[in-house]
Short mmCIF file of C-alpha atoms and ligand atoms in Angstrom, two decimals:
data_model
loop_
_atom_site.label_atom_id
_atom_site.label_comp_id
_atom_site.label_asym_id
_atom_site.label_seq_id
_atom_site.Cartn_x
_atom_site.Cartn_y
_atom_site.Cartn_z
CA MET A 76 -3.08 -97.81 -35.95
CA ASP A 77 -0.31 -100.41 -35.94
CA ALA A 78 0.80 -101.88 -39.25
CA PHE A 79 -1.01 -104.97 -40.52
CA LEU A 80 0.23 -108.11 -38.76
CA PRO A 81 -0.24 -111.14 -41.04
CA PHE A 82 -0.71 -114.59 -39.49
CA SER A 83 2.37 -115.86 -41.35
CA LYS A 84 5.21 -114.39 -43.36
CA PRO A 85 8.45 -115.87 -44.73
CA THR A 86 11.78 -114.26 -43.85
CA ILE A 87 14.44 -114.54 -46.56
CA ASP A 88 17.78 -113.03 -45.54
CA GLU A 89 20.10 -111.06 -47.83
CA ALA A 90 22.66 -113.88 -48.08
CA THR A 91 19.93 -116.16 -49.40
CA ILE A 92 18.78 -113.55 -51.89
CA ALA A 93 22.40 -113.21 -53.08
CA SER A 94 22.72 -116.99 -53.48
CA VAL A 95 19.55 -117.04 -55.60
CA ALA A 96 20.97 -114.26 -57.79
CA GLU A 97 24.14 -116.31 -58.17
CA VAL A 98 22.12 -119.31 -59.39
CA LEU A 99 20.22 -117.11 -61.83
CA ARG A 100 23.49 -115.77 -63.27
CA SER A 101 25.16 -119.19 -63.40
CA GLY A 102 23.40 -120.45 -66.51
CA TRP A 103 22.11 -123.54 -64.63
CA ILE A 104 18.73 -122.77 -63.08
CA THR A 105 16.97 -126.13 -62.90
CA SER A 106 17.92 -129.16 -60.75
CA GLY A 107 21.68 -129.25 -60.25
CA PRO A 108 24.38 -128.76 -57.63
CA LYS A 109 22.19 -126.74 -55.23
CA VAL A 110 19.57 -129.50 -55.16
CA GLN A 111 22.30 -132.06 -54.48
CA GLU A 112 23.75 -129.95 -51.69
CA PHE A 113 20.31 -129.37 -50.14
CA GLU A 114 19.54 -133.09 -50.21
CA LYS A 115 22.93 -133.86 -48.66
CA GLN A 116 22.36 -131.44 -45.79
CA LEU A 117 18.82 -132.66 -45.19
CA SER A 118 20.00 -136.26 -45.18
CA ALA A 119 22.66 -135.46 -42.56
CA TYR A 120 19.99 -133.78 -40.40
CA PHE A 121 17.76 -136.85 -40.71
CA GLY A 122 20.48 -139.15 -39.39
CA GLY A 123 21.85 -140.16 -42.80
CA ARG A 124 18.55 -141.46 -44.21
CA PRO A 125 18.11 -140.93 -47.98
CA VAL A 126 16.26 -137.71 -48.85
CA ARG A 127 14.93 -136.52 -52.20
CA THR A 128 13.50 -133.08 -52.93
CA PHE A 129 10.37 -132.31 -54.97
CA ASN A 130 8.53 -129.26 -56.21
CA SER A 131 5.82 -129.62 -53.55
CA GLY A 132 4.94 -131.46 -50.39
CA THR A 133 2.00 -132.93 -52.26
CA CYS A 134 4.25 -134.62 -54.86
CA THR A 135 6.32 -136.14 -52.06
CA MET A 136 3.29 -137.94 -50.69
CA GLU A 137 2.08 -139.01 -54.14
CA THR A 138 5.53 -140.46 -54.74
CA ALA A 139 5.60 -142.27 -51.39
CA LEU A 140 2.22 -143.86 -52.16
CA ARG A 141 3.55 -144.99 -55.55
CA ILE A 142 6.71 -146.46 -54.06
CA ALA A 143 4.56 -148.30 -51.50
CA GLY A 144 2.52 -149.70 -54.40
CA ILE A 145 -0.76 -148.32 -53.06
CA GLY A 146 -3.62 -148.03 -55.54
CA ALA A 147 -7.11 -149.20 -56.46
CA GLY A 148 -8.80 -151.32 -53.81
CA ASP A 149 -6.49 -150.18 -51.02
CA GLU A 150 -7.60 -148.14 -48.04
CA VAL A 151 -5.48 -145.42 -46.45
CA ILE A 152 -6.38 -144.00 -43.04
CA THR A 153 -5.92 -140.29 -42.41
CA THR A 154 -7.24 -137.32 -40.45
CA PRO A 155 -10.13 -135.12 -41.54
CA VAL A 156 -8.44 -132.00 -40.10
CA SER A 157 -5.60 -131.14 -42.47
CA TRP A 158 -4.90 -129.33 -45.68
CA VAL A 159 -6.94 -131.11 -48.36
CA ALA A 160 -3.72 -132.33 -50.03
CA THR A 161 -3.41 -135.01 -47.35
CA ALA A 162 -6.53 -136.81 -48.57
CA ASN A 163 -6.31 -135.76 -52.23
CA VAL A 164 -3.09 -137.74 -52.68
CA ILE A 165 -4.97 -140.89 -51.63
CA LEU A 166 -7.60 -140.28 -54.32
CA GLU A 167 -4.89 -139.39 -56.82
CA ALA A 168 -3.31 -142.80 -56.15
CA GLY A 169 -6.67 -144.42 -56.95
CA ALA A 170 -7.01 -145.64 -53.35
CA THR A 171 -9.82 -145.05 -50.84
CA PRO A 172 -9.43 -142.48 -48.07
CA VAL A 173 -10.70 -143.61 -44.67
CA PHE A 174 -10.93 -140.89 -42.04
CA ALA A 175 -10.41 -141.39 -38.32
CA ASP A 176 -11.62 -138.61 -36.00
CA ILE A 177 -9.18 -136.38 -34.14
CA ASP A 178 -8.22 -136.02 -30.48
CA PRO A 179 -9.88 -132.86 -29.10
CA VAL A 180 -6.77 -131.77 -27.19
CA THR A 181 -3.93 -132.35 -29.68
CA ARG A 182 -6.26 -131.95 -32.72
CA ASN A 183 -4.24 -134.72 -34.35
CA ILE A 184 -5.64 -138.04 -35.55
CA ASP A 185 -6.84 -140.18 -32.63
CA LEU A 186 -4.76 -143.36 -32.72
CA ASP A 187 -7.51 -145.40 -30.98
CA LYS A 188 -9.80 -144.48 -33.85
CA VAL A 189 -7.07 -145.38 -36.34
CA GLU A 190 -6.90 -148.89 -34.88
CA ALA A 191 -10.67 -149.18 -34.99
CA ALA A 192 -10.71 -148.17 -38.67
CA ILE A 193 -8.27 -150.86 -39.85
CA THR A 194 -9.74 -153.46 -42.22
CA LYS A 195 -8.30 -156.20 -44.43
CA ARG A 196 -7.90 -153.58 -47.18
CA THR A 197 -5.95 -151.06 -45.11
CA LYS A 198 -2.48 -150.55 -46.56
CA ALA A 199 -1.21 -147.35 -44.98
CA ILE A 200 -1.72 -144.57 -42.45
CA ILE A 201 -1.07 -140.90 -43.22
CA PRO A 202 -0.83 -139.09 -39.89
CA VAL A 203 -0.56 -135.31 -39.90
CA TYR A 204 1.33 -133.33 -37.28
CA LEU A 205 -1.01 -130.36 -37.12
CA ALA A 206 0.74 -127.11 -36.18
CA GLY A 207 3.94 -129.19 -35.98
CA LYS A 208 2.82 -131.32 -33.05
CA PRO A 209 3.77 -134.99 -33.50
CA VAL A 210 1.35 -137.79 -32.64
CA ASP A 211 2.49 -140.45 -30.15
CA MET A 212 5.15 -141.88 -32.45
CA ASP A 213 5.74 -145.03 -30.38
CA ARG A 214 2.06 -145.89 -30.53
CA LEU A 215 1.79 -145.00 -34.25
CA TYR A 216 4.60 -147.37 -35.22
CA ALA A 217 3.37 -150.09 -32.83
CA ILE A 218 0.03 -150.03 -34.69
CA ALA A 219 1.74 -149.98 -38.10
CA THR A 220 4.01 -152.90 -37.21
CA LYS A 221 1.22 -154.96 -35.69
CA HIS A 222 -1.02 -154.58 -38.75
CA LYS A 223 1.81 -154.53 -41.33
CA LEU A 224 0.91 -151.07 -42.61
CA ARG A 225 3.08 -148.50 -44.35
CA VAL A 226 3.23 -145.05 -42.80
CA ILE A 227 3.50 -141.89 -44.88
CA GLU A 228 4.03 -139.18 -42.31
CA ASP A 229 2.55 -135.91 -43.49
CA ALA A 230 5.15 -133.89 -41.62
CA ALA A 231 4.54 -130.90 -43.93
CA GLN A 232 4.32 -128.63 -40.88
CA ALA A 233 6.79 -130.44 -38.65
CA ILE A 234 10.34 -129.61 -39.72
CA GLY A 235 12.28 -128.91 -36.52
CA SER A 236 9.79 -130.81 -34.34
CA THR A 237 11.20 -133.69 -32.33
CA TRP A 238 10.22 -136.95 -30.67
CA LYS A 239 12.27 -138.03 -27.66
CA GLY A 240 15.08 -135.70 -28.69
CA LYS A 241 15.31 -136.81 -32.33
CA PRO A 242 14.05 -134.69 -35.23
CA ILE A 243 10.86 -135.84 -36.92
CA GLY A 244 12.19 -137.57 -40.04
CA TRP A 245 15.15 -139.10 -38.22
CA PHE A 246 13.22 -142.36 -37.74
CA GLY A 247 10.04 -143.97 -39.10
CA ASP A 248 8.87 -145.00 -42.57
CA PHE A 249 8.25 -142.38 -45.31
CA VAL A 250 8.38 -138.85 -43.91
CA SER A 251 7.17 -135.99 -46.08
CA PHE A 252 7.91 -132.29 -45.55
CA SER A 253 6.64 -129.22 -47.37
CA PHE A 254 8.62 -126.05 -48.07
CA GLN A 255 5.61 -124.06 -49.26
CA ALA A 256 5.84 -120.32 -48.55
CA ASN A 257 4.09 -120.38 -45.15
CA LYS A 258 5.97 -123.35 -43.74
CA ASN A 259 8.67 -122.88 -41.04
CA ILE A 260 11.35 -123.06 -43.73
CA THR A 261 10.52 -122.48 -47.36
CA THR A 262 11.80 -122.85 -50.92
CA SER A 263 8.78 -120.78 -52.14
CA GLU A 264 7.23 -124.07 -53.25
CA GLY A 265 8.81 -127.44 -52.60
CA GLY A 266 9.10 -130.46 -50.39
CA CYS A 267 11.27 -133.39 -49.46
CA LEU A 268 10.74 -137.05 -48.78
CA VAL A 269 12.79 -139.06 -46.30
CA LEU A 270 13.07 -142.67 -47.46
CA ASN A 271 14.16 -145.98 -45.99
CA ASN A 272 16.88 -147.16 -48.39
CA GLU A 273 18.66 -146.50 -51.68
CA GLU A 274 16.24 -148.66 -53.63
CA GLU A 275 13.34 -146.44 -52.58
CA ALA A 276 15.45 -143.34 -53.26
CA ASN A 277 16.14 -144.55 -56.81
CA LEU A 278 12.43 -145.08 -57.37
CA ALA A 279 11.73 -141.61 -55.97
CA GLU A 280 14.18 -140.16 -58.53
CA LYS A 281 12.44 -141.98 -61.36
CA TYR A 282 8.93 -141.03 -60.31
CA ARG A 283 9.88 -137.39 -59.98
CA LEU A 284 11.31 -137.17 -63.51
CA GLN A 285 9.40 -139.10 -66.17
CA GLY A 286 10.67 -142.50 -65.03
CA VAL A 287 14.03 -141.79 -66.62
CA THR A 288 17.19 -143.63 -65.68
CA ARG A 289 20.61 -143.19 -67.22
CA SER A 290 21.82 -146.20 -69.13
CA GLY A 291 25.35 -146.41 -70.44
CA TRP A 292 27.40 -143.37 -71.48
CA ASP A 293 25.05 -141.82 -74.00
CA GLY A 294 21.63 -143.25 -73.32
CA ILE A 295 18.60 -143.09 -71.12
CA GLU A 296 15.99 -145.70 -70.38
CA VAL A 297 12.39 -145.37 -69.21
CA ASP A 298 10.83 -148.35 -67.51
CA VAL A 299 8.18 -146.79 -65.24
CA LEU A 300 5.77 -143.88 -65.62
CA GLY A 301 6.99 -140.84 -63.76
CA GLY A 302 5.85 -137.22 -63.43
CA LYS A 303 7.64 -133.87 -63.43
CA TYR A 304 8.21 -133.15 -59.78
CA ASN A 305 11.84 -132.03 -59.52
CA MET A 306 13.01 -129.07 -57.46
CA THR A 307 14.98 -126.29 -59.19
CA ASP A 308 18.36 -124.96 -58.06
CA ILE A 309 16.66 -121.58 -57.56
CA ALA A 310 14.33 -123.16 -54.99
CA ALA A 311 17.16 -125.22 -53.45
CA ALA A 312 19.26 -122.06 -52.98
CA ILE A 313 16.40 -120.56 -50.97
CA GLY A 314 16.09 -123.83 -49.07
CA LEU A 315 19.81 -123.92 -48.16
CA GLY A 316 19.61 -120.37 -46.79
CA GLN A 317 16.49 -121.21 -44.80
CA PHE A 318 17.77 -124.56 -43.55
CA ALA A 319 20.86 -122.87 -42.08
CA LYS A 320 18.46 -120.95 -39.80
CA LEU A 321 16.21 -123.83 -38.83
CA ASN A 322 17.34 -123.94 -35.19
CA ASP A 323 16.94 -120.17 -34.81
CA ILE A 324 13.53 -120.27 -36.42
CA THR A 325 12.31 -123.08 -34.16
CA ALA A 326 13.72 -121.39 -31.04
CA GLN A 327 12.06 -118.09 -31.94
CA ARG A 328 8.69 -119.76 -32.52
CA ARG A 329 8.92 -121.58 -29.19
CA LYS A 330 9.74 -118.28 -27.50
CA LEU A 331 6.73 -116.60 -29.12
CA ALA A 332 4.46 -119.51 -28.09
CA ARG A 333 5.63 -119.18 -24.49
CA HIS A 334 4.93 -115.49 -24.69
CA TYR A 335 1.38 -116.15 -25.92
CA PHE A 336 0.70 -118.35 -22.91
CA ALA A 337 2.34 -115.90 -20.48
CA THR A 338 0.46 -112.90 -21.90
CA LEU A 339 -2.91 -114.63 -21.98
CA GLY A 340 -2.45 -115.83 -18.40
CA LYS A 341 -3.55 -119.04 -16.76
CA ASP A 342 -7.24 -118.09 -16.54
CA PHE A 343 -7.70 -117.17 -20.18
CA GLU A 344 -9.64 -120.33 -21.03
CA LYS A 345 -11.95 -119.96 -18.01
CA GLN A 346 -12.50 -116.26 -18.69
CA THR A 347 -13.20 -116.50 -22.41
CA GLY A 348 -14.29 -120.08 -23.13
CA ALA A 349 -11.62 -120.33 -25.82
CA GLN A 350 -9.31 -123.36 -25.86
CA LEU A 351 -5.55 -122.96 -26.14
CA PRO A 352 -3.20 -125.56 -27.67
CA PRO A 353 -1.34 -128.02 -25.41
CA LYS A 354 1.71 -126.40 -23.79
CA ASP A 355 4.55 -128.19 -25.54
CA PHE A 356 7.88 -126.42 -25.84
CA GLU A 357 10.09 -129.43 -26.47
CA MET A 358 8.56 -131.39 -29.32
CA THR A 359 6.49 -128.89 -31.27
CA ASN A 360 8.04 -126.44 -33.73
CA TRP A 361 4.99 -124.17 -33.31
CA HIS A 362 4.27 -123.99 -37.01
CA LEU A 363 0.90 -122.57 -35.95
CA PHE A 364 -0.50 -121.21 -32.71
CA GLN A 365 -4.10 -122.37 -32.90
CA ILE A 366 -6.97 -121.68 -30.56
CA GLU A 367 -10.51 -123.00 -30.61
CA LEU A 368 -13.06 -120.21 -30.31
CA PRO A 369 -16.01 -120.44 -27.92
CA GLU A 370 -19.29 -121.27 -29.66
CA ARG A 371 -20.80 -117.82 -29.04
CA ILE A 372 -18.63 -116.25 -31.75
CA THR A 373 -18.36 -117.48 -35.32
CA ARG A 374 -14.97 -117.74 -36.92
CA SER A 375 -15.84 -115.27 -39.65
CA LYS A 376 -16.98 -112.70 -37.08
CA PHE A 377 -13.77 -113.22 -35.09
CA MET A 378 -11.59 -112.89 -38.19
CA GLU A 379 -13.42 -109.76 -39.27
CA LYS A 380 -13.08 -108.13 -35.84
CA MET A 381 -9.39 -109.00 -35.59
CA LYS A 382 -8.91 -107.55 -39.06
CA ALA A 383 -10.39 -104.29 -37.76
CA HIS A 384 -7.44 -104.34 -35.30
CA ASN A 385 -5.15 -104.88 -38.30
CA ILE A 386 -4.37 -108.46 -37.31
CA GLY A 387 -4.50 -111.34 -39.78
CA ILE A 388 -5.99 -114.63 -38.64
CA GLY A 389 -5.47 -117.94 -40.42
CA PHE A 390 -7.90 -120.84 -40.68
CA HIS A 391 -6.50 -124.39 -40.65
CA TYR A 392 -8.61 -126.36 -41.53
CA ALA A 393 -12.14 -127.01 -42.75
CA PRO A 394 -12.88 -130.73 -42.27
CA ILE A 395 -11.89 -132.47 -45.50
CA HIS A 396 -14.74 -134.99 -45.48
CA LEU A 397 -17.31 -132.18 -45.88
CA PHE A 398 -15.91 -130.84 -49.15
CA LYS A 399 -18.09 -131.68 -52.18
CA LEU A 400 -15.45 -133.98 -53.63
CA TYR A 401 -15.62 -136.10 -50.48
CA ARG A 402 -19.38 -135.80 -49.89
CA ALA A 403 -19.73 -137.28 -53.37
CA ARG A 404 -17.93 -140.31 -51.96
CA GLY A 405 -20.46 -140.73 -49.15
CA PHE A 406 -19.00 -138.64 -46.35
CA ARG A 407 -21.51 -136.66 -44.28
CA GLU A 408 -21.91 -134.37 -41.27
CA GLY A 409 -21.91 -136.23 -38.00
CA MET A 410 -19.34 -138.83 -39.05
CA PHE A 411 -16.41 -137.17 -37.29
CA PRO A 412 -17.91 -134.93 -34.60
CA VAL A 413 -14.66 -133.76 -33.01
CA ALA A 414 -13.19 -132.78 -36.38
CA GLU A 415 -16.41 -130.98 -37.26
CA ARG A 416 -16.48 -129.00 -34.00
CA VAL A 417 -12.78 -128.11 -34.14
CA GLY A 418 -12.98 -127.42 -37.88
CA LYS A 419 -15.74 -124.90 -37.24
CA GLN A 420 -14.07 -122.91 -34.46
CA ILE A 421 -10.31 -123.22 -34.95
CA VAL A 422 -8.19 -120.17 -35.83
CA SER A 423 -4.46 -119.59 -36.21
CA LEU A 424 -3.01 -116.53 -34.49
CA PRO A 425 -0.02 -114.69 -36.00
CA MET A 426 3.12 -116.81 -35.67
CA PHE A 427 6.27 -116.32 -37.75
CA TYR A 428 10.01 -115.89 -37.28
CA ALA A 429 10.19 -112.12 -37.73
CA MET A 430 7.45 -111.43 -35.22
CA ASN A 431 8.34 -110.00 -31.83
CA GLU A 432 6.91 -110.12 -28.34
CA SER A 433 5.02 -106.85 -28.73
CA ASP A 434 3.21 -108.35 -31.76
CA VAL A 435 2.12 -111.20 -29.49
CA GLU A 436 0.93 -108.74 -26.85
CA ARG A 437 -0.97 -106.71 -29.39
CA THR A 438 -2.69 -109.87 -30.69
CA CYS A 439 -3.61 -111.00 -27.16
CA MET A 440 -5.04 -107.61 -26.26
CA ALA A 441 -7.16 -107.43 -29.42
CA MET A 442 -8.33 -111.01 -28.92
CA ARG A 443 -9.41 -110.36 -25.32
CA GLU A 444 -11.37 -107.34 -26.47
CA VAL A 445 -13.05 -109.22 -29.33
CA LEU A 446 -13.95 -112.20 -27.12
CA ALA A 447 -15.21 -109.98 -24.28
CA GLY A 448 -17.52 -108.19 -26.70
CA ALA A 449 -18.89 -111.41 -28.19
C1 PLP Y 161 1.43 -127.53 -46.71
C2 PLP Y 161 0.81 -128.84 -46.42
C3 PLP Y 161 0.71 -129.85 -47.40
C4 PLP Y 161 1.03 -129.65 -48.85
O1 PLP Y 161 2.26 -129.17 -49.11
P1 PLP Y 161 2.52 -128.41 -50.52
O2 PLP Y 161 3.97 -128.17 -50.49
O3 PLP Y 161 1.68 -127.17 -50.49
O4 PLP Y 161 2.10 -129.35 -51.59
C5 PLP Y 161 0.21 -131.07 -47.03
N1 PLP Y 161 -0.19 -131.32 -45.78
C6 PLP Y 161 -0.13 -130.38 -44.82
C7 PLP Y 161 -0.56 -130.74 -43.44
C8 PLP Y 161 0.36 -129.11 -45.12
O5 PLP Y 161 0.39 -128.19 -44.16
#
């Protein structure tokens, strides 16, 4: 039998490993010159906008909400189909999460439903670019401008994705990325926040390190409450090595996605009842290759049968509003029917940089067999 094929796996090259060893030997292992260099390179990639790094993509969003002054009594609209962090940060800020159902084709938040969910208390929208696929950015910012809302883009999965030829993060309001281990580029754990101006960047620096500012030659001052969210130079060294390969990584993922479609053939959906993702080779970075299973097979059965073929299948995501924490706040089944249907049947097929076309073929063959037998 072929070796186990995971659904995701980071690739760290030898040069990156050497640069991490160099940091470890240098005597300076926390935030320092590597973090500064990483932020400088990210900022250049995002068209010169200020960028600050953090120790997770969750902290970046918490910080953006703080900078935007969002808290008790405020409503923030987001999608029910995401990693739970997306909604947890709203609760963490003391604000109220408001979900808007998703579009069945893109599986991203439905912008018509976002507009319908806006009230006098709405302060911000947190859209998620599931699998790296952006929402309609023109429409998103038209809604935000019209209703004077802040946008905190949860672009955790979208580094390398583009909109009209520009990288996600190059324009917009707050844009948050994650460098968690499974993301297209990683720092093991980490994230970065793209900000609008130096004033916001200064606040981001304070909130990520105990609210501390330098004052005079020998002193510090603390005037706001901050947390402990800074990235280490060890993580930044990994990030620099990964970032240098971003274009390669994105190109390889697009190639693998094309190969999935080509191998499955144009009648796959008709033959199996499964639903493929939209064919998008320009904008999406293909963080995930997700299909919706037909109703006749449960996700757990599918995962188990694929595992018997030595193929790992991911699951992104269970609808957030049905977790106990959210049910306790009044959310119920039936509120977001598209999210609930997709959340029940969605699976992520293997997709990572070091995969090759025969891995794709092997996955497609196993999947056809499993679906035919269901
Ligand atoms: C990974 C991820 C996050 C959280 O990022 P961390 O770095 O793990 O905190 C948030 N939202 C989405 C959509 C993600 O995929």
